[in-house]
Amino acid sequence: MNRIIWVLFLGLLASGMTQFATAGSTGTIHFYGAIVDGGCTFDTGSKQVTSNCERGSKSVKQVHAVDPQNPQAFNLPLSLGTVTTQSVNNDPHLAVMTVTYN
């Protein structure tokens, strides 16, 4: 029992020290430039996802079948990133799509 109390005390002490260590950190981040390419747009329906991606003067449209029971990742056109799908609580009508851009 004493060992658990000691570990909890050390954990509280360490968390308090990290608060003070980060509280004094200040600074400014400067961003120069512009975002010149937008992301992709997505349309969903009929168990498929349609992605439309633009890069420069190129526009590419892709259609991917989505099966919540067997989620699979796919790549975005023009090597822009990937899309992963995960079902929610094994419900065939609910899924979470995560888009990761390169």
Tab-separated table of N, CA and C in Angstrom:
chain	number	residue	atom	x	y	z
A	1	MET	N	0.818	-1.194	0.000
A	1	MET	CA	0.000	0.000	0.000
A	1	MET	C	0.860	1.255	0.000
A	2	ASN	N	1.945	1.236	0.801
A	2	ASN	CA	2.821	2.402	0.864
A	2	ASN	C	3.492	2.671	-0.474
A	3	ARG	N	3.791	1.584	-1.208
A	3	ARG	CA	4.447	1.749	-2.504
A	3	ARG	C	3.510	2.456	-3.501
A	4	ILE	N	2.218	2.118	-3.474
A	4	ILE	CA	1.247	2.758	-4.371
A	4	ILE	C	1.129	4.243	-4.043
A	5	ILE	N	1.061	4.580	-2.769
A	5	ILE	CA	0.984	5.990	-2.361
A	5	ILE	C	2.238	6.725	-2.796
A	6	TRP	N	3.406	6.117	-2.649
A	6	TRP	CA	4.669	6.738	-3.042
A	6	TRP	C	4.708	6.991	-4.549
A	7	VAL	N	4.252	6.007	-5.362
A	7	VAL	CA	4.224	6.166	-6.816
A	7	VAL	C	3.255	7.277	-7.210
A	8	LEU	N	2.086	7.328	-6.579
A	8	LEU	CA	1.128	8.401	-6.852
A	8	LEU	C	1.705	9.766	-6.494
A	9	PHE	N	2.387	9.866	-5.359
A	9	PHE	CA	2.996	11.121	-4.945
A	9	PHE	C	4.044	11.582	-5.966
A	10	LEU	N	4.892	10.649	-6.419
A	10	LEU	CA	5.906	11.012	-7.408
A	10	LEU	C	5.261	11.436	-8.732
A	11	GLY	N	4.163	10.770	-9.113
A	11	GLY	CA	3.462	11.141	-10.337
A	11	GLY	C	2.882	12.536	-10.252
A	12	LEU	N	2.279	12.865	-9.119
A	12	LEU	CA	1.743	14.217	-8.924
A	12	LEU	C	2.852	15.255	-8.912
A	13	LEU	N	3.956	14.940	-8.276
A	13	LEU	CA	5.089	15.860	-8.216
A	13	LEU	C	5.645	16.118	-9.613
A	14	ALA	N	5.781	15.060	-10.407
A	14	ALA	CA	6.322	15.212	-11.761
A	14	ALA	C	5.371	16.005	-12.646
A	15	SER	N	4.070	15.774	-12.511
A	15	SER	CA	3.134	16.521	-13.351
A	15	SER	C	3.125	17.996	-12.983
A	16	GLY	N	3.280	18.308	-11.712
A	16	GLY	CA	3.353	19.710	-11.304
A	16	GLY	C	4.610	20.388	-11.806
A	17	MET	N	5.712	19.664	-11.849
A	17	MET	CA	6.968	20.237	-12.329
A	17	MET	C	6.911	20.511	-13.825
A	18	THR	N	6.256	19.648	-14.590
A	18	THR	CA	6.181	19.878	-16.025
A	18	THR	C	5.298	21.076	-16.343
A	19	GLN	N	4.290	21.339	-15.498
A	19	GLN	CA	3.470	22.523	-15.716
A	19	GLN	C	4.308	23.784	-15.575
A	20	PHE	N	5.131	23.847	-14.564
A	20	PHE	CA	5.952	25.032	-14.363
A	20	PHE	C	7.040	25.153	-15.420
A	21	ALA	N	7.521	24.035	-15.919
A	21	ALA	CA	8.576	24.068	-16.926
A	21	ALA	C	8.049	24.604	-18.252
A	22	THR	N	6.811	24.295	-18.597
A	22	THR	CA	6.276	24.745	-19.874
A	22	THR	C	5.551	26.075	-19.774
A	23	ALA	N	5.177	26.487	-18.563
A	23	ALA	CA	4.426	27.727	-18.408
A	23	ALA	C	5.262	28.944	-18.779
A	24	GLY	N	6.583	28.886	-18.599
A	24	GLY	CA	7.426	30.026	-18.887
A	24	GLY	C	7.882	30.111	-20.334
A	25	SER	N	7.533	29.116	-21.153
A	25	SER	CA	7.969	29.102	-22.549
A	25	SER	C	7.110	30.052	-23.369
A	26	THR	N	7.748	31.009	-23.979
A	26	THR	CA	7.036	31.942	-24.860
A	26	THR	C	7.828	32.058	-26.142
A	27	GLY	N	7.179	32.544	-27.172
A	27	GLY	CA	7.864	32.718	-28.440
A	27	GLY	C	6.876	33.097	-29.517
A	28	THR	N	7.410	33.372	-30.672
A	28	THR	CA	6.594	33.762	-31.810
A	28	THR	C	6.992	32.920	-33.002
A	29	ILE	N	5.998	32.401	-33.695
A	29	ILE	CA	6.232	31.644	-34.919
A	29	ILE	C	5.779	32.501	-36.081
A	30	HIS	N	6.662	32.703	-37.039
A	30	HIS	CA	6.335	33.492	-38.226
A	30	HIS	C	6.173	32.554	-39.414
A	31	PHE	N	5.096	32.740	-40.171
A	31	PHE	CA	4.848	31.963	-41.364
A	31	PHE	C	4.904	32.899	-42.554
A	32	TYR	N	5.755	32.571	-43.507
A	32	TYR	CA	5.865	33.353	-44.734
A	32	TYR	C	5.522	32.455	-45.906
A	33	GLY	N	4.709	32.922	-46.800
A	33	GLY	CA	4.349	32.132	-47.958
A	33	GLY	C	2.847	32.088	-48.122
A	34	ALA	N	2.402	31.163	-48.920
A	34	ALA	CA	0.973	31.037	-49.189
A	34	ALA	C	0.639	29.586	-49.470
A	35	ILE	N	-0.577	29.228	-49.167
A	35	ILE	CA	-1.075	27.913	-49.527
A	35	ILE	C	-1.644	28.048	-50.933
A	36	VAL	N	-1.009	27.398	-51.883
A	36	VAL	CA	-1.397	27.588	-53.279
A	36	VAL	C	-2.209	26.435	-53.836
A	37	ASP	N	-2.191	25.285	-53.192
A	37	ASP	CA	-2.978	24.141	-53.635
A	37	ASP	C	-3.973	23.781	-52.544
A	38	GLY	N	-5.207	23.627	-52.937
A	38	GLY	CA	-6.228	23.211	-51.987
A	38	GLY	C	-6.173	21.712	-51.768
A	39	GLY	N	-6.986	21.247	-50.871
A	39	GLY	CA	-7.071	19.820	-50.618
A	39	GLY	C	-8.002	19.155	-51.614
A	40	CYS	N	-8.335	17.950	-51.346
A	40	CYS	CA	-9.259	17.198	-52.197
A	40	CYS	C	-10.679	17.386	-51.678
A	41	THR	N	-11.636	17.216	-52.560
A	41	THR	CA	-13.034	17.201	-52.151
A	41	THR	C	-13.538	15.769	-52.238
A	42	PHE	N	-14.488	15.431	-51.371
A	42	PHE	CA	-14.993	14.066	-51.303
A	42	PHE	C	-16.517	14.087	-51.325
A	43	ASP	N	-17.083	13.175	-52.096
A	43	ASP	CA	-18.525	12.944	-52.118
A	43	ASP	C	-18.751	11.484	-51.757
A	44	THR	N	-19.706	11.238	-50.861
A	44	THR	CA	-19.984	9.870	-50.441
A	44	THR	C	-21.419	9.505	-50.777
A	45	GLY	N	-21.640	8.252	-50.978
A	45	GLY	CA	-22.978	7.745	-51.223
A	45	GLY	C	-22.908	6.423	-51.953
A	46	SER	N	-23.953	5.623	-51.813
A	46	SER	CA	-24.046	4.321	-52.486
A	46	SER	C	-22.816	3.450	-52.234
A	47	LYS	N	-22.306	3.463	-51.000
A	47	LYS	CA	-21.143	2.661	-50.601
A	47	LYS	C	-19.913	2.945	-51.455
A	48	GLN	N	-19.754	4.212	-51.833
A	48	GLN	CA	-18.550	4.601	-52.576
A	48	GLN	C	-18.147	6.018	-52.185
A	49	VAL	N	-16.869	6.297	-52.379
A	49	VAL	CA	-16.316	7.623	-52.126
A	49	VAL	C	-15.707	8.121	-53.425
A	50	THR	N	-16.100	9.320	-53.819
A	50	THR	CA	-15.529	9.944	-55.015
A	50	THR	C	-14.612	11.066	-54.553
A	51	SER	N	-13.336	10.967	-54.908
A	51	SER	CA	-12.372	12.005	-54.553
A	51	SER	C	-12.015	12.800	-55.804
A	52	ASN	N	-11.928	14.109	-55.630
A	52	ASN	CA	-11.538	14.998	-56.722
A	52	ASN	C	-10.387	15.851	-56.200
A	53	CYS	N	-9.203	15.642	-56.756
A	53	CYS	CA	-8.004	16.333	-56.285
A	53	CYS	C	-7.413	17.170	-57.405
A	54	GLU	N	-6.921	18.339	-57.029
A	54	GLU	CA	-6.271	19.225	-57.994
A	54	GLU	C	-4.863	19.543	-57.517
A	55	ARG	N	-3.951	19.548	-58.426
A	55	ARG	CA	-2.576	19.946	-58.144
A	55	ARG	C	-2.099	20.708	-59.355
A	56	GLY	N	-1.870	22.000	-59.195
A	56	GLY	CA	-1.476	22.829	-60.331
A	56	GLY	C	-2.607	22.889	-61.335
A	57	SER	N	-2.363	22.467	-62.538
A	57	SER	CA	-3.399	22.484	-63.578
A	57	SER	C	-4.055	21.123	-63.766
A	58	LYS	N	-3.637	20.118	-62.991
A	58	LYS	CA	-4.198	18.776	-63.122
A	58	LYS	C	-5.361	18.581	-62.152
A	59	SER	N	-6.417	17.960	-62.637
A	59	SER	CA	-7.558	17.596	-61.815
A	59	SER	C	-7.869	16.129	-62.072
A	60	VAL	N	-7.872	15.327	-61.000
A	60	VAL	CA	-8.090	13.894	-61.140
A	60	VAL	C	-9.237	13.476	-60.230
A	61	LYS	N	-10.158	12.713	-60.789
A	61	LYS	CA	-11.313	12.212	-60.056
A	61	LYS	C	-11.211	10.692	-59.960
A	62	GLN	N	-11.420	10.140	-58.755
A	62	GLN	CA	-11.372	8.698	-58.553
A	62	GLN	C	-12.597	8.258	-57.754
A	63	VAL	N	-13.082	7.065	-58.050
A	63	VAL	CA	-14.195	6.478	-57.316
A	63	VAL	C	-13.703	5.203	-56.653
A	64	HIS	N	-13.954	5.080	-55.341
A	64	HIS	CA	-13.524	3.907	-54.572
A	64	HIS	C	-14.725	3.319	-53.853
A	65	ALA	N	-14.845	2.008	-53.895
A	65	ALA	CA	-15.890	1.321	-53.148
A	65	ALA	C	-15.509	1.290	-51.675
A	66	VAL	N	-16.490	1.486	-50.809
A	66	VAL	CA	-16.261	1.471	-49.366
A	66	VAL	C	-17.134	0.378	-48.756
A	67	ASP	N	-16.489	-0.514	-48.020
A	67	ASP	CA	-17.199	-1.586	-47.332
A	67	ASP	C	-16.876	-1.488	-45.846
A	68	PRO	N	-17.818	-0.997	-45.020
A	68	PRO	CA	-17.529	-0.841	-43.587
A	68	PRO	C	-17.180	-2.159	-42.903
A	69	GLN	N	-17.637	-3.283	-43.445
A	69	GLN	CA	-17.313	-4.573	-42.852
A	69	GLN	C	-15.873	-4.978	-43.140
A	70	ASN	N	-15.306	-4.469	-44.227
A	70	ASN	CA	-13.934	-4.792	-44.624
A	70	ASN	C	-13.232	-3.497	-45.049
A	71	PRO	N	-12.926	-2.616	-44.073
A	71	PRO	CA	-12.334	-1.320	-44.436
A	71	PRO	C	-10.942	-1.483	-45.035
A	72	GLN	N	-10.694	-0.715	-46.089
A	72	GLN	CA	-9.394	-0.731	-46.749
A	72	GLN	C	-8.930	0.692	-47.004
A	73	ALA	N	-7.642	0.879	-46.978
A	73	ALA	CA	-7.058	2.187	-47.277
A	73	ALA	C	-6.853	2.300	-48.783
A	74	PHE	N	-6.877	3.541	-49.278
A	74	PHE	CA	-6.539	3.771	-50.673
A	74	PHE	C	-5.773	5.078	-50.796
A	75	ASN	N	-5.013	5.182	-51.868
A	75	ASN	CA	-4.197	6.365	-52.102
A	75	ASN	C	-4.994	7.421	-52.838
A	76	LEU	N	-4.716	8.673	-52.511
A	76	LEU	CA	-5.315	9.781	-53.243
A	76	LEU	C	-4.608	9.935	-54.581
A	77	PRO	N	-5.298	10.485	-55.567
A	77	PRO	CA	-4.642	10.689	-56.860
A	77	PRO	C	-3.496	11.686	-56.750
A	78	LEU	N	-2.616	11.641	-57.709
A	78	LEU	CA	-1.448	12.539	-57.799
A	78	LEU	C	-0.519	12.406	-56.597
A	79	SER	N	-0.549	11.268	-55.922
A	79	SER	CA	0.300	10.993	-54.747
A	79	SER	C	0.135	12.043	-53.653
A	80	LEU	N	-1.085	12.510	-53.457
A	80	LEU	CA	-1.328	13.553	-52.462
A	80	LEU	C	-1.471	13.025	-51.037
A	81	GLY	N	-1.786	11.743	-50.875
A	81	GLY	CA	-1.951	11.206	-49.534
A	81	GLY	C	-2.715	9.902	-49.557
A	82	THR	N	-3.275	9.546	-48.392
A	82	THR	CA	-4.020	8.298	-48.258
A	82	THR	C	-5.339	8.543	-47.526
A	83	VAL	N	-6.271	7.605	-47.720
A	83	VAL	CA	-7.555	7.636	-47.028
A	83	VAL	C	-7.738	6.287	-46.339
A	84	THR	N	-8.033	6.314	-45.048
A	84	THR	CA	-8.328	5.088	-44.314
A	84	THR	C	-9.754	5.169	-43.782
A	85	THR	N	-10.386	4.020	-43.652
A	85	THR	CA	-11.759	3.943	-43.169
A	85	THR	C	-11.814	2.947	-42.019
A	86	GLN	N	-12.510	3.324	-40.948
A	86	GLN	CA	-12.701	2.433	-39.806
A	86	GLN	C	-14.176	2.411	-39.455
A	87	SER	N	-14.713	1.222	-39.220
A	87	SER	CA	-16.113	1.128	-38.820
A	87	SER	C	-16.264	1.574	-37.368
A	88	VAL	N	-17.455	2.027	-37.023
A	88	VAL	CA	-17.746	2.500	-35.670
A	88	VAL	C	-18.674	1.500	-35.007
A	89	ASN	N	-18.209	0.891	-33.930
A	89	ASN	CA	-18.993	-0.075	-33.144
A	89	ASN	C	-19.587	-1.178	-34.009
A	90	ASN	N	-18.874	-1.602	-35.029
A	90	ASN	CA	-19.313	-2.666	-35.941
A	90	ASN	C	-20.677	-2.377	-36.572
A	91	ASP	N	-21.022	-1.108	-36.677
A	91	ASP	CA	-22.279	-0.698	-37.309
A	91	ASP	C	-22.026	-0.529	-38.807
A	92	PRO	N	-22.757	-1.244	-39.672
A	92	PRO	CA	-22.503	-1.146	-41.115
A	92	PRO	C	-22.884	0.209	-41.712
A	93	HIS	N	-23.572	1.044	-40.928
A	93	HIS	CA	-23.999	2.354	-41.429
A	93	HIS	C	-23.108	3.491	-40.936
A	94	LEU	N	-22.153	3.180	-40.059
A	94	LEU	CA	-21.272	4.210	-39.511
A	94	LEU	C	-19.813	3.876	-39.783
A	95	ALA	N	-19.085	4.867	-40.272
A	95	ALA	CA	-17.651	4.697	-40.500
A	95	ALA	C	-16.966	6.051	-40.366
A	96	VAL	N	-15.698	6.013	-40.011
A	96	VAL	CA	-14.883	7.224	-39.901
A	96	VAL	C	-13.833	7.166	-40.994
A	97	MET	N	-13.775	8.195	-41.826
A	97	MET	CA	-12.751	8.299	-42.861
A	97	MET	C	-11.704	9.293	-42.401
A	98	THR	N	-10.440	8.897	-42.507
A	98	THR	CA	-9.326	9.774	-42.153
A	98	THR	C	-8.510	10.042	-43.407
A	99	VAL	N	-8.345	11.326	-43.737
A	99	VAL	CA	-7.570	11.726	-44.907
A	99	VAL	C	-6.247	12.268	-44.415
A	100	THR	N	-5.148	11.689	-44.907
A	100	THR	CA	-3.804	12.124	-44.541
A	100	THR	C	-3.113	12.652	-45.806
A	101	TYR	N	-2.753	13.921	-45.778
A	101	TYR	CA	-2.077	14.526	-46.917
A	101	TYR	C	-0.565	14.417	-46.758
A	102	ASN	N	0.148	14.224	-47.872
A	102	ASN	CA	1.613	14.179	-47.855
A	102	ASN	C	2.168	15.568	-47.753
